[in-house]
PDB file of C-alpha atoms in Angstrom:
ATOM      1  CA  MET A  69       0.280   0.168  -0.130  1.00  0.00           C
ATOM      2  CA  GLU A  70       1.363   3.621  -0.566  1.00  0.00           C
ATOM      3  CA  ARG A  71       2.360   5.579   1.597  1.00  0.00           C
ATOM      4  CA  ILE A  72       0.755   9.325   2.185  1.00  0.00           C
ATOM      5  CA  ALA A  73       2.605  11.636   3.876  1.00  0.00           C
ATOM      6  CA  VAL A  74      -0.089  14.831   5.676  1.00  0.00           C
ATOM      7  CA  VAL A  75       1.650  17.753   7.212  1.00  0.00           C
ATOM      8  CA  GLY A  76      -0.576  19.530   9.745  1.00  0.00           C
ATOM      9  CA  ALA A  77      -3.742  19.134  11.036  1.00  0.00           C
ATOM     10  CA  GLY A  78      -6.022  21.978  10.775  1.00  0.00           C
ATOM     11  CA  LEU A  79      -9.535  22.051   8.415  1.00  0.00           C
ATOM     12  CA  ILE A  80      -7.724  21.367   5.221  1.00  0.00           C
ATOM     13  CA  GLY A  81      -4.927  18.109   6.527  1.00  0.00           C
ATOM     14  CA  ARG A  82      -8.269  16.774   7.563  1.00  0.00           C
ATOM     15  CA  ALA A  83      -9.767  16.351   4.638  1.00  0.00           C
ATOM     16  CA  TRP A  84      -6.417  15.264   2.303  1.00  0.00           C
ATOM     17  CA  SER A  85      -5.846  13.302   4.343  1.00  0.00           C
ATOM     18  CA  MET A  86      -9.421  11.813   4.037  1.00  0.00           C
ATOM     19  CA  VAL A  87      -9.825  11.862   0.507  1.00  0.00           C
ATOM     20  CA  PHE A  88      -6.020   9.806   0.031  1.00  0.00           C
ATOM     21  CA  ALA A  89      -7.401   6.963   2.895  1.00  0.00           C
ATOM     22  CA  ARG A  90     -10.911   6.934   1.375  1.00  0.00           C
ATOM     23  CA  ALA A  91      -8.895   6.059  -2.174  1.00  0.00           C
ATOM     24  CA  GLY A  92      -7.101   2.790  -0.170  1.00  0.00           C
ATOM     25  CA  LEU A  93      -4.156   4.347   0.584  1.00  0.00           C
ATOM     26  CA  GLU A  94      -1.858   4.671   3.783  1.00  0.00           C
ATOM     27  CA  VAL A  95      -2.072   7.595   5.542  1.00  0.00           C
ATOM     28  CA  ARG A  96       0.625   8.909   7.774  1.00  0.00           C
ATOM     29  CA  LEU A  97      -0.711  12.741   9.676  1.00  0.00           C
ATOM     30  CA  TRP A  98       1.361  14.619  11.826  1.00  0.00           C
ATOM     31  CA  ASP A  99       1.037  17.623  13.081  1.00  0.00           C
ATOM     32  CA  LYS A 100       3.477  20.350  15.079  1.00  0.00           C
ATOM     33  CA  VAL A 101       1.327  21.336  17.941  1.00  0.00           C
ATOM     34  CA  ASP A 102       1.380  18.108  20.267  1.00  0.00           C
ATOM     35  CA  GLY A 103      -1.927  16.231  20.512  1.00  0.00           C
ATOM     36  CA  VAL A 104      -3.932  17.856  17.277  1.00  0.00           C
ATOM     37  CA  ALA A 105      -3.595  14.855  14.682  1.00  0.00           C
ATOM     38  CA  GLY A 106      -4.638  12.730  17.732  1.00  0.00           C
ATOM     39  CA  ARG A 107      -7.502  14.621  18.520  1.00  0.00           C
ATOM     40  CA  ALA A 108      -7.835  14.836  14.639  1.00  0.00           C
ATOM     41  CA  MET A 109      -8.853  11.515  14.412  1.00  0.00           C
ATOM     42  CA  GLY A 110     -12.483  12.192  15.652  1.00  0.00           C
ATOM     43  CA  LEU A 111     -13.553  15.027  13.659  1.00  0.00           C
ATOM     44  CA  ILE A 112     -12.553  12.649  10.545  1.00  0.00           C
ATOM     45  CA  ALA A 113     -14.746  10.216  11.815  1.00  0.00           C
ATOM     46  CA  ASN A 114     -17.215  12.762  11.863  1.00  0.00           C
ATOM     47  CA  SER A 115     -16.622  13.647   8.619  1.00  0.00           C
ATOM     48  CA  LEU A 116     -16.278   9.626   6.652  1.00  0.00           C
ATOM     49  CA  ALA A 117     -19.924   9.066   8.627  1.00  0.00           C
ATOM     50  CA  ASP A 118     -21.494  12.106   6.887  1.00  0.00           C
ATOM     51  CA  LEU A 119     -19.751  10.982   3.685  1.00  0.00           C
ATOM     52  CA  ARG A 120     -21.286   7.202   4.513  1.00  0.00           C
ATOM     53  CA  ALA A 121     -24.564   8.054   4.858  1.00  0.00           C
ATOM     54  CA  ALA A 122     -24.546  10.219   1.561  1.00  0.00           C
ATOM     55  CA  GLY A 123     -23.785   7.264  -0.151  1.00  0.00           C
ATOM     56  CA  LEU A 124     -20.533   8.874  -1.148  1.00  0.00           C
ATOM     57  CA  VAL A 125     -18.250   5.870  -0.088  1.00  0.00           C
ATOM     58  CA  GLN A 126     -19.438   2.406   0.016  1.00  0.00           C
ATOM     59  CA  GLU A 127     -16.347   1.071   3.384  1.00  0.00           C
ATOM     60  CA  THR A 128     -17.537   2.255   6.371  1.00  0.00           C
ATOM     61  CA  PRO A 129     -15.429   5.304   7.766  1.00  0.00           C
ATOM     62  CA  GLU A 130     -14.216   2.845  10.479  1.00  0.00           C
ATOM     63  CA  ALA A 131     -12.677   0.796   7.651  1.00  0.00           C
ATOM     64  CA  ILE A 132     -11.258   4.955   5.644  1.00  0.00           C
ATOM     65  CA  ALA A 133      -9.704   5.681   9.287  1.00  0.00           C
ATOM     66  CA  ALA A 134      -7.654   2.725   9.642  1.00  0.00           C
ATOM     67  CA  ARG A 135      -5.875   3.472   7.205  1.00  0.00           C
ATOM     68  CA  ILE A 136      -4.951   7.438   8.747  1.00  0.00           C
ATOM     69  CA  THR A 137      -3.079   6.627  11.371  1.00  0.00           C
ATOM     70  CA  PRO A 138      -1.828  10.046  14.187  1.00  0.00           C
ATOM     71  CA  VAL A 139       2.501  10.017  14.217  1.00  0.00           C
ATOM     72  CA  ALA A 140       4.197  11.914  16.632  1.00  0.00           C
ATOM     73  CA  THR A 141       7.041  13.407  14.671  1.00  0.00           C
ATOM     74  CA  LEU A 142       7.536  14.529  10.915  1.00  0.00           C
ATOM     75  CA  ALA A 143      10.447  12.018  10.452  1.00  0.00           C
ATOM     76  CA  GLU A 144       7.624   9.753  11.524  1.00  0.00           C
ATOM     77  CA  CYS A 145       5.477  11.133   9.266  1.00  0.00           C
ATOM     78  CA  VAL A 146       7.654  11.311   6.135  1.00  0.00           C
ATOM     79  CA  ALA A 147       8.952   7.869   6.456  1.00  0.00           C
ATOM     80  CA  GLY A 148       8.314   6.282   3.600  1.00  0.00           C
ATOM     81  CA  ALA A 149       5.513   8.637   2.424  1.00  0.00           C
ATOM     82  CA  VAL A 150       6.477   8.663  -2.012  1.00  0.00           C
ATOM     83  CA  HIS A 151       3.812  11.854  -2.348  1.00  0.00           C
ATOM     84  CA  VAL A 152       4.226  15.216   0.748  1.00  0.00           C
ATOM     85  CA  GLN A 153       1.469  16.979   1.209  1.00  0.00           C
ATOM     86  CA  GLU A 154       2.014  20.331   3.519  1.00  0.00           C
ATOM     87  CA  ASN A 155      -1.014  21.865   4.773  1.00  0.00           C
ATOM     88  CA  GLY A 156       1.226  25.025   6.984  1.00  0.00           C
ATOM     89  CA  PRO A 157       0.498  28.580   8.395  1.00  0.00           C
ATOM     90  CA  GLU A 158      -0.150  30.621   4.962  1.00  0.00           C
ATOM     91  CA  ARG A 159       3.038  32.544   5.697  1.00  0.00           C
ATOM     92  CA  LEU A 160       6.577  32.481   3.911  1.00  0.00           C
ATOM     93  CA  PRO A 161       8.829  32.405   6.470  1.00  0.00           C
ATOM     94  CA  PRO A 162       7.633  28.737   8.365  1.00  0.00           C
ATOM     95  CA  LYS A 163       6.569  27.494   4.856  1.00  0.00           C
ATOM     96  CA  GLN A 164      10.225  27.817   4.146  1.00  0.00           C
ATOM     97  CA  GLU A 165      11.580  26.331   7.026  1.00  0.00           C
ATOM     98  CA  LEU A 166       9.322  23.300   6.498  1.00  0.00           C
ATOM     99  CA  PHE A 167       9.796  22.788   3.003  1.00  0.00           C
ATOM    100  CA  ALA A 168      14.236  23.204   4.111  1.00  0.00           C
ATOM    101  CA  GLU A 169      13.223  20.362   6.476  1.00  0.00           C
ATOM    102  CA  LEU A 170      11.113  18.065   4.394  1.00  0.00           C
ATOM    103  CA  ASP A 171      13.341  18.148   1.617  1.00  0.00           C
ATOM    104  CA  ARG A 172      16.421  16.974   4.408  1.00  0.00           C
ATOM    105  CA  LEU A 173      14.242  14.097   5.141  1.00  0.00           C
ATOM    106  CA  CYS A 174      12.787  13.120   2.684  1.00  0.00           C
ATOM    107  CA  PRO A 175      14.521  11.066  -0.834  1.00  0.00           C
ATOM    108  CA  GLN A 176      14.979  12.814  -4.597  1.00  0.00           C
ATOM    109  CA  GLU A 177      12.153  10.738  -5.357  1.00  0.00           C
ATOM    110  CA  VAL A 178       9.362  12.063  -3.467  1.00  0.00           C
ATOM    111  CA  VAL A 179       7.290  15.068  -4.519  1.00  0.00           C
ATOM    112  CA  LEU A 180       6.958  17.318  -2.355  1.00  0.00           C
ATOM    113  CA  ALA A 181       3.460  19.788  -2.763  1.00  0.00           C
ATOM    114  CA  SER A 182       2.023  22.315  -0.617  1.00  0.00           C
ATOM    115  CA  SER A 183      -1.713  23.193  -0.549  1.00  0.00           C
ATOM    116  CA  THR A 184      -0.928  26.925   0.247  1.00  0.00           C
ATOM    117  CA  SER A 185      -3.170  28.523  -1.354  1.00  0.00           C
ATOM    118  CA  GLY A 186      -0.549  32.038  -2.857  1.00  0.00           C
ATOM    119  CA  ILE A 187       2.476  31.673  -1.646  1.00  0.00           C
ATOM    120  CA  PRO A 188       4.310  30.748  -5.164  1.00  0.00           C
ATOM    121  CA  ALA A 189       6.092  27.932  -4.981  1.00  0.00           C
ATOM    122  CA  SER A 190       9.883  29.835  -5.871  1.00  0.00           C
ATOM    123  CA  GLU A 191       8.911  31.825  -3.184  1.00  0.00           C
ATOM    124  CA  PHE A 192       9.646  28.787  -0.508  1.00  0.00           C
ATOM    125  CA  THR A 193      11.191  26.469  -3.077  1.00  0.00           C
ATOM    126  CA  GLY A 194      14.353  28.592  -4.027  1.00  0.00           C
ATOM    127  CA  ASN A 195      17.334  27.813  -3.173  1.00  0.00           C
ATOM    128  CA  LEU A 196      15.902  23.686  -2.479  1.00  0.00           C
ATOM    129  CA  ALA A 197      18.586  21.494  -3.105  1.00  0.00           C
ATOM    130  CA  GLY A 198      15.088  19.253  -4.784  1.00  0.00           C
ATOM    131  CA  ARG A 199      13.288  21.752  -5.951  1.00  0.00           C
ATOM    132  CA  GLY A 200      12.867  20.612  -8.279  1.00  0.00           C
ATOM    133  CA  ARG A 201      10.516  17.453  -6.955  1.00  0.00           C
ATOM    134  CA  CYS A 202       7.982  21.297  -5.094  1.00  0.00           C
ATOM    135  CA  LEU A 203       5.333  22.204  -6.608  1.00  0.00           C
ATOM    136  CA  VAL A 204       1.887  23.914  -5.354  1.00  0.00           C
ATOM    137  CA  ALA A 205      -1.664  21.843  -4.836  1.00  0.00           C
ATOM    138  CA  HIS A 206      -3.651  23.470  -3.924  1.00  0.00           C
ATOM    139  CA  PRO A 207      -6.868  22.215  -3.179  1.00  0.00           C
ATOM    140  CA  VAL A 208     -10.239  23.718  -2.860  1.00  0.00           C
ATOM    141  CA  ASN A 209     -12.276  23.716   1.227  1.00  0.00           C
ATOM    142  CA  PRO A 210     -12.904  21.111   1.789  1.00  0.00           C
ATOM    143  CA  PRO A 211     -11.098  19.515  -1.125  1.00  0.00           C
ATOM    144  CA  TYR A 212     -13.074  15.738   0.929  1.00  0.00           C
ATOM    145  CA  LEU A 213     -15.993  17.004  -0.871  1.00  0.00           C
ATOM    146  CA  VAL A 214     -15.131  20.335  -4.200  1.00  0.00           C
ATOM    147  CA  PRO A 215     -12.461  17.702  -5.737  1.00  0.00           C
ATOM    148  CA  LEU A 216     -10.963  20.318  -7.824  1.00  0.00           C
ATOM    149  CA  VAL A 217      -6.363  20.685  -7.145  1.00  0.00           C
ATOM    150  CA  GLU A 218      -4.584  23.941  -9.271  1.00  0.00           C
ATOM    151  CA  LEU A 219      -1.166  22.137  -9.461  1.00  0.00           C
ATOM    152  CA  VAL A 220       1.774  25.022 -10.340  1.00  0.00           C
ATOM    153  CA  GLY A 221       5.550  24.103  -9.856  1.00  0.00           C
ATOM    154  CA  ALA A 222       8.093  26.672  -9.993  1.00  0.00           C
ATOM    155  CA  PRO A 223      10.415  27.318 -13.613  1.00  0.00           C
ATOM    156  CA  TRP A 224      12.223  24.556 -11.396  1.00  0.00           C
ATOM    157  CA  THR A 225       9.240  22.239 -10.701  1.00  0.00           C
ATOM    158  CA  ASP A 226      10.602  18.641 -12.781  1.00  0.00           C
ATOM    159  CA  PRO A 227       7.466  18.723 -15.590  1.00  0.00           C
ATOM    160  CA  ALA A 228       7.458  15.136 -14.279  1.00  0.00           C
ATOM    161  CA  VAL A 229       6.086  16.000 -10.636  1.00  0.00           C
ATOM    162  CA  VAL A 230       3.822  17.706 -11.934  1.00  0.00           C
ATOM    163  CA  ALA A 231       2.464  14.952 -13.710  1.00  0.00           C
ATOM    164  CA  ARG A 232       2.707  11.917 -11.334  1.00  0.00           C
ATOM    165  CA  THR A 233       0.871  14.623  -8.587  1.00  0.00           C
ATOM    166  CA  ARG A 234      -1.835  15.009 -11.586  1.00  0.00           C
ATOM    167  CA  ALA A 235      -1.595  11.495 -12.204  1.00  0.00           C
ATOM    168  CA  LEU A 236      -2.053  11.038  -7.642  1.00  0.00           C
ATOM    169  CA  MET A 237      -4.995  13.819  -7.676  1.00  0.00           C
ATOM    170  CA  GLN A 238      -7.296  12.272 -10.963  1.00  0.00           C
ATOM    171  CA  ARG A 239      -5.801   8.541  -9.386  1.00  0.00           C
ATOM    172  CA  VAL A 240      -7.866   9.469  -5.388  1.00  0.00           C
ATOM    173  CA  GLY A 241     -10.332  10.821  -7.648  1.00  0.00           C
ATOM    174  CA  GLN A 242      -9.980  14.501  -7.531  1.00  0.00           C
ATOM    175  CA  VAL A 243      -9.946  16.555 -10.317  1.00  0.00           C
ATOM    176  CA  PRO A 244      -6.180  18.413 -11.308  1.00  0.00           C
ATOM    177  CA  VAL A 245      -5.917  20.994 -13.305  1.00  0.00           C
ATOM    178  CA  VAL A 246      -2.552  22.735 -14.209  1.00  0.00           C
ATOM    179  CA  ALA A 247      -0.905  26.052 -14.266  1.00  0.00           C
ATOM    180  CA  PHE A 248       1.750  26.659 -17.171  1.00  0.00           C
ATOM    181  CA  LYS A 249       3.382  29.320 -15.049  1.00  0.00           C
ATOM    182  CA  GLU A 250       2.639  30.890 -11.879  1.00  0.00           C
ATOM    183  CA  THR A 251      -0.508  33.577 -10.966  1.00  0.00           C
ATOM    184  CA  ARG A 252      -0.785  35.532  -7.790  1.00  0.00           C
ATOM    185  CA  GLY A 253      -3.198  33.690  -5.776  1.00  0.00           C
ATOM    186  CA  PHE A 254      -3.926  30.804  -8.718  1.00  0.00           C
ATOM    187  CA  VAL A 255      -6.233  30.883 -10.983  1.00  0.00           C
ATOM    188  CA  LEU A 256      -9.390  29.326  -8.940  1.00  0.00           C
ATOM    189  CA  ASN A 257      -8.635  33.025  -6.755  1.00  0.00           C
ATOM    190  CA  ARG A 258      -8.274  34.969  -9.069  1.00  0.00           C
ATOM    191  CA  LEU A 259     -11.648  34.237 -10.524  1.00  0.00           C
ATOM    192  CA  GLN A 260     -12.857  34.171  -7.653  1.00  0.00           C
ATOM    193  CA  ALA A 261     -11.857  37.102  -6.520  1.00  0.00           C
ATOM    194  CA  ALA A 262     -13.154  39.013  -9.725  1.00  0.00           C
ATOM    195  CA  LEU A 263     -16.347  38.181  -8.573  1.00  0.00           C
ATOM    196  CA  VAL A 264     -16.517  38.693  -5.038  1.00  0.00           C
ATOM    197  CA  ALA A 265     -15.277  41.982  -5.251  1.00  0.00           C
ATOM    198  CA  GLU A 266     -17.490  43.141  -7.775  1.00  0.00           C
ATOM    199  CA  ALA A 267     -20.228  41.883  -4.561  1.00  0.00           C
ATOM    200  CA  PHE A 268     -19.442  44.058  -2.966  1.00  0.00           C
ATOM    201  CA  ARG A 269     -18.852  47.560  -5.898  1.00  0.00           C
ATOM    202  CA  MET A 270     -22.615  46.367  -5.812  1.00  0.00           C
ATOM    203  CA  VAL A 271     -23.955  46.723  -2.516  1.00  0.00           C
ATOM    204  CA  ARG A 272     -20.637  50.237  -1.346  1.00  0.00           C
ATOM    205  CA  ASP A 273     -22.347  51.227  -4.802  1.00  0.00           C
ATOM    206  CA  GLY A 274     -25.765  51.529  -3.639  1.00  0.00           C
ATOM    207  CA  VAL A 275     -26.670  49.222  -7.065  1.00  0.00           C
ATOM    208  CA  MET A 276     -28.371  46.353  -4.453  1.00  0.00           C
ATOM    209  CA  SER A 277     -28.062  44.070  -0.798  1.00  0.00           C
ATOM    210  CA  PRO A 278     -25.755  42.159   0.369  1.00  0.00           C
ATOM    211  CA  GLU A 279     -28.904  39.939   0.552  1.00  0.00           C
ATOM    212  CA  ASP A 280     -30.016  39.905  -3.817  1.00  0.00           C
ATOM    213  CA  VAL A 281     -26.280  39.453  -5.200  1.00  0.00           C
ATOM    214  CA  ASP A 282     -25.826  35.957  -3.234  1.00  0.00           C
ATOM    215  CA  ALA A 283     -29.007  35.361  -5.070  1.00  0.00           C
ATOM    216  CA  CYS A 284     -27.875  36.309  -8.416  1.00  0.00           C
ATOM    217  CA  VAL A 285     -25.289  34.024  -8.009  1.00  0.00           C
ATOM    218  CA  LYS A 286     -27.017  30.716  -5.684  1.00  0.00           C
ATOM    219  CA  ASP A 287     -30.379  31.056  -7.378  1.00  0.00           C
ATOM    220  CA  GLY A 288     -29.158  32.610 -11.358  1.00  0.00           C
ATOM    221  CA  LEU A 289     -24.795  32.228 -12.437  1.00  0.00           C
ATOM    222  CA  GLY A 290     -24.209  29.231  -9.926  1.00  0.00           C
ATOM    223  CA  LEU A 291     -26.733  26.649 -10.751  1.00  0.00           C
ATOM    224  CA  ARG A 292     -24.992  26.574 -14.356  1.00  0.00           C
ATOM    225  CA  TRP A 293     -21.456  26.692 -12.965  1.00  0.00           C
ATOM    226  CA  ALA A 294     -22.108  23.803 -11.038  1.00  0.00           C
ATOM    227  CA  PHE A 295     -22.575  21.553 -14.242  1.00  0.00           C
ATOM    228  CA  MET A 296     -19.842  23.804 -16.238  1.00  0.00           C
ATOM    229  CA  GLY A 297     -17.590  26.248 -16.535  1.00  0.00           C
ATOM    230  CA  PRO A 298     -17.366  29.853 -18.151  1.00  0.00           C
ATOM    231  CA  PHE A 299     -16.350  29.010 -21.765  1.00  0.00           C
ATOM    232  CA  GLU A 300     -19.104  26.049 -21.938  1.00  0.00           C
ATOM    233  CA  THR A 301     -21.642  28.242 -19.990  1.00  0.00           C
ATOM    234  CA  ILE A 302     -21.536  30.835 -23.306  1.00  0.00           C
ATOM    235  CA  ASP A 303     -20.751  28.341 -25.755  1.00  0.00           C
ATOM    236  CA  LEU A 304     -24.561  27.616 -25.528  1.00  0.00           C
ATOM    237  CA  ASN A 305     -25.516  30.847 -24.405  1.00  0.00           C
ATOM    238  CA  ALA A 306     -25.273  32.100 -28.124  1.00  0.00           C
ATOM    239  CA  PRO A 307     -26.567  29.535 -31.992  1.00  0.00           C
ATOM    240  CA  GLY A 308     -23.327  30.060 -33.084  1.00  0.00           C
ATOM    241  CA  GLY A 309     -21.531  29.292 -30.410  1.00  0.00           C
ATOM    242  CA  VAL A 310     -18.572  31.355 -28.078  1.00  0.00           C
ATOM    243  CA  ALA A 311     -17.569  33.198 -31.718  1.00  0.00           C
ATOM    244  CA  ASP A 312     -21.387  33.751 -31.808  1.00  0.00           C
ATOM    245  CA  TYR A 313     -21.625  35.113 -28.117  1.00  0.00           C
ATOM    246  CA  ALA A 314     -18.547  37.774 -29.081  1.00  0.00           C
ATOM    247  CA  ASP A 315     -20.359  39.310 -31.380  1.00  0.00           C
ATOM    248  CA  ARG A 316     -23.649  39.694 -29.843  1.00  0.00           C
ATOM    249  CA  PHE A 317     -22.359  40.610 -26.368  1.00  0.00           C
ATOM    250  CA  GLY A 318     -18.620  41.500 -27.017  1.00  0.00           C
ATOM    251  CA  PRO A 319     -19.620  45.137 -26.984  1.00  0.00           C
ATOM    252  CA  LEU A 320     -22.131  45.187 -23.551  1.00  0.00           C
ATOM    253  CA  MET A 321     -19.678  42.719 -21.505  1.00  0.00           C
ATOM    254  CA  GLY A 322     -16.453  44.529 -22.039  1.00  0.00           C
ATOM    255  CA  GLY A 323     -17.944  47.506 -21.969  1.00  0.00           C
ATOM    256  CA  ILE A 324     -18.961  46.838 -18.373  1.00  0.00           C
ATOM    257  CA  THR A 325     -14.919  44.647 -17.401  1.00  0.00           C
ATOM    258  CA  GLU A 326     -13.602  48.666 -18.643  1.00  0.00           C
ATOM    259  CA  GLU A 327     -15.668  49.811 -15.600  1.00  0.00           C
ATOM    260  CA  GLN A 328     -14.655  47.063 -12.743  1.00  0.00           C
ATOM    261  CA  THR A 329     -11.917  49.401 -11.429  1.00  0.00           C
ATOM    262  CA  PRO A 330      -9.906  47.416  -8.909  1.00  0.00           C
ATOM    263  CA  TYR A 331     -11.446  46.416  -5.491  1.00  0.00           C
ATOM    264  CA  ASP A 332      -9.201  47.804  -1.952  1.00  0.00           C
ATOM    265  CA  TYR A 333     -12.671  46.456   0.359  1.00  0.00           C
ATOM    266  CA  ASP A 334     -13.748  49.538   2.232  1.00  0.00           C
ATOM    267  CA  ALA A 335     -14.386  48.920   5.644  1.00  0.00           C
ATOM    268  CA  PRO A 336     -17.632  50.811   5.826  1.00  0.00           C
ATOM    269  CA  THR A 337     -18.849  47.997   2.819  1.00  0.00           C
ATOM    270  CA  VAL A 338     -17.426  45.143   4.420  1.00  0.00           C
ATOM    271  CA  GLY A 339     -19.384  46.606   7.426  1.00  0.00           C
ATOM    272  CA  LYS A 340     -22.231  47.042   6.069  1.00  0.00           C
ATOM    273  CA  VAL A 341     -22.077  43.266   4.109  1.00  0.00           C
ATOM    274  CA  THR A 342     -21.038  42.612   7.781  1.00  0.00           C
ATOM    275  CA  ALA A 343     -23.683  43.774   9.879  1.00  0.00           C
ATOM    276  CA  GLU A 344     -26.518  41.890   6.860  1.00  0.00           C
ATOM    277  CA  ARG A 345     -24.849  38.894   7.206  1.00  0.00           C
ATOM    278  CA  ARG A 346     -24.626  38.292  10.707  1.00  0.00           C
ATOM    279  CA  ALA A 347     -28.362  39.601  10.628  1.00  0.00           C
ATOM    280  CA  ALA A 348     -28.813  37.071   9.226  1.00  0.00           C
ATOM    281  CA  LEU A 349     -26.284  33.946  10.055  1.00  0.00           C
ATOM    282  CA  PRO A 350     -25.530  34.956  14.768  1.00  0.00           C
ATOM    283  CA  LEU A 351     -21.550  34.267  14.280  1.00  0.00           C
ATOM    284  CA  GLU A 352     -22.585  31.253  17.105  1.00  0.00           C
ATOM    285  CA  GLN A 353     -24.194  29.875  14.093  1.00  0.00           C
ATOM    286  CA  ILE A 354     -21.655  29.642  11.228  1.00  0.00           C
ATOM    287  CA  GLU A 355     -20.213  26.104  11.936  1.00  0.00           C
ATOM    288  CA  ALA A 356     -23.595  24.945  12.315  1.00  0.00           C
ATOM    289  CA  ARG A 357     -24.246  26.708   9.208  1.00  0.00           C
ATOM    290  CA  SER A 358     -20.434  24.876   7.084  1.00  0.00           C
ATOM    291  CA  ALA A 359     -22.021  21.992   8.349  1.00  0.00           C
ATOM    292  CA  TRP A 360     -25.234  22.197   6.555  1.00  0.00           C
ATOM    293  CA  ARG A 361     -23.114  22.985   3.619  1.00  0.00           C
ATOM    294  CA  ASP A 362     -21.181  20.613   3.774  1.00  0.00           C
ATOM    295  CA  ARG A 363     -24.127  18.286   3.895  1.00  0.00           C
ATOM    296  CA  ARG A 364     -25.717  20.200   0.342  1.00  0.00           C
ATOM    297  CA  LEU A 365     -22.715  19.092  -1.132  1.00  0.00           C
ATOM    298  CA  MET A 366     -22.895  15.969  -0.824  1.00  0.00           C
ATOM    299  CA  ALA A 367     -26.127  16.221  -2.096  1.00  0.00           C
ATOM    300  CA  LEU A 368     -24.923  17.831  -5.347  1.00  0.00           C
ATOM    301  CA  ILE A 369     -21.930  15.354  -6.035  1.00  0.00           C
ATOM    302  CA  ALA A 370     -23.767  12.485  -5.212  1.00  0.00           C
ATOM    303  CA  HIS A 371     -26.942  14.239  -8.022  1.00  0.00           C
ATOM    304  CA  LYS A 372     -23.633  15.129 -10.276  1.00  0.00           C
ATOM    305  CA  ARG A 373     -22.469  11.262 -10.097  1.00  0.00           C
ATOM    306  CA  GLY A 374     -25.966  10.174 -10.954  1.00  0.00           C
ATOM    307  CA  GLN A 375     -26.182  11.620 -13.835  1.00  0.00           C
ATOM    308  CA  GLU A 376     -22.647  11.199 -14.641  1.00  0.00           C
ATOM    309  CA  GLY A 377     -23.449   7.690 -14.770  1.00  0.00           C
TER     310      GLY A 377
END
């Protein structure tokens, strides 16, 4: 059985552990804070039970969890691993230190991947002897439900490492996409940033309420986007496909983008959106609502799998 090392036992590390374990791989889980990896097993068990109840795993939660072993040291975690998935703090110095230690501990054939949401691999692997086997494998939260993984190498990452990581992600049920070069925030975050910034602008400029902006996505754009991306969407939105769409709507859509200046998350607008959200959902209910979101994602995944079959 192949072994995967998951470094960091927070939300993303726990999710990665489930992704690999439900695919039949052995997982070693470590966190620098004593006791965190052990306590993570209870949370993992709860999530696996939810997956089983939704019909998204065939094995029992206990059988899957048995392939995940919390360990006490980083050296024990990576021993014998073929792939390391790092989930450390989103700060550059700790990531540089951690990758230097991983590079020292792991044989050269072991891939070192980071789950970072926005730090390019070139910023924390440049001085490593084994920098060619390092890359970003950025998941979407929570990765055991949302399968997309962005693979982004540094300029010196070996293309064979990217290919090998893509094959692994496909084998464990994820949907890997490959960026040909590094960009600030990677691709998914850039797409999300454009939509979120425009949502804030519509509230700031008095065009629409936060509640109704949310409705434009969840009851409008989001229904299509659950099954197709922006290019397929516009390809179907004009009889002659993409070229016809660009001819018909290019002037309108291009003109809109000319108005979309950078947004700085100004305090008054953030405060207004925050007030409306807290009126709709008190802060102490966020955890319960997040659990509801995860169950809805499970139902959507089950539905999409049924459609694919």
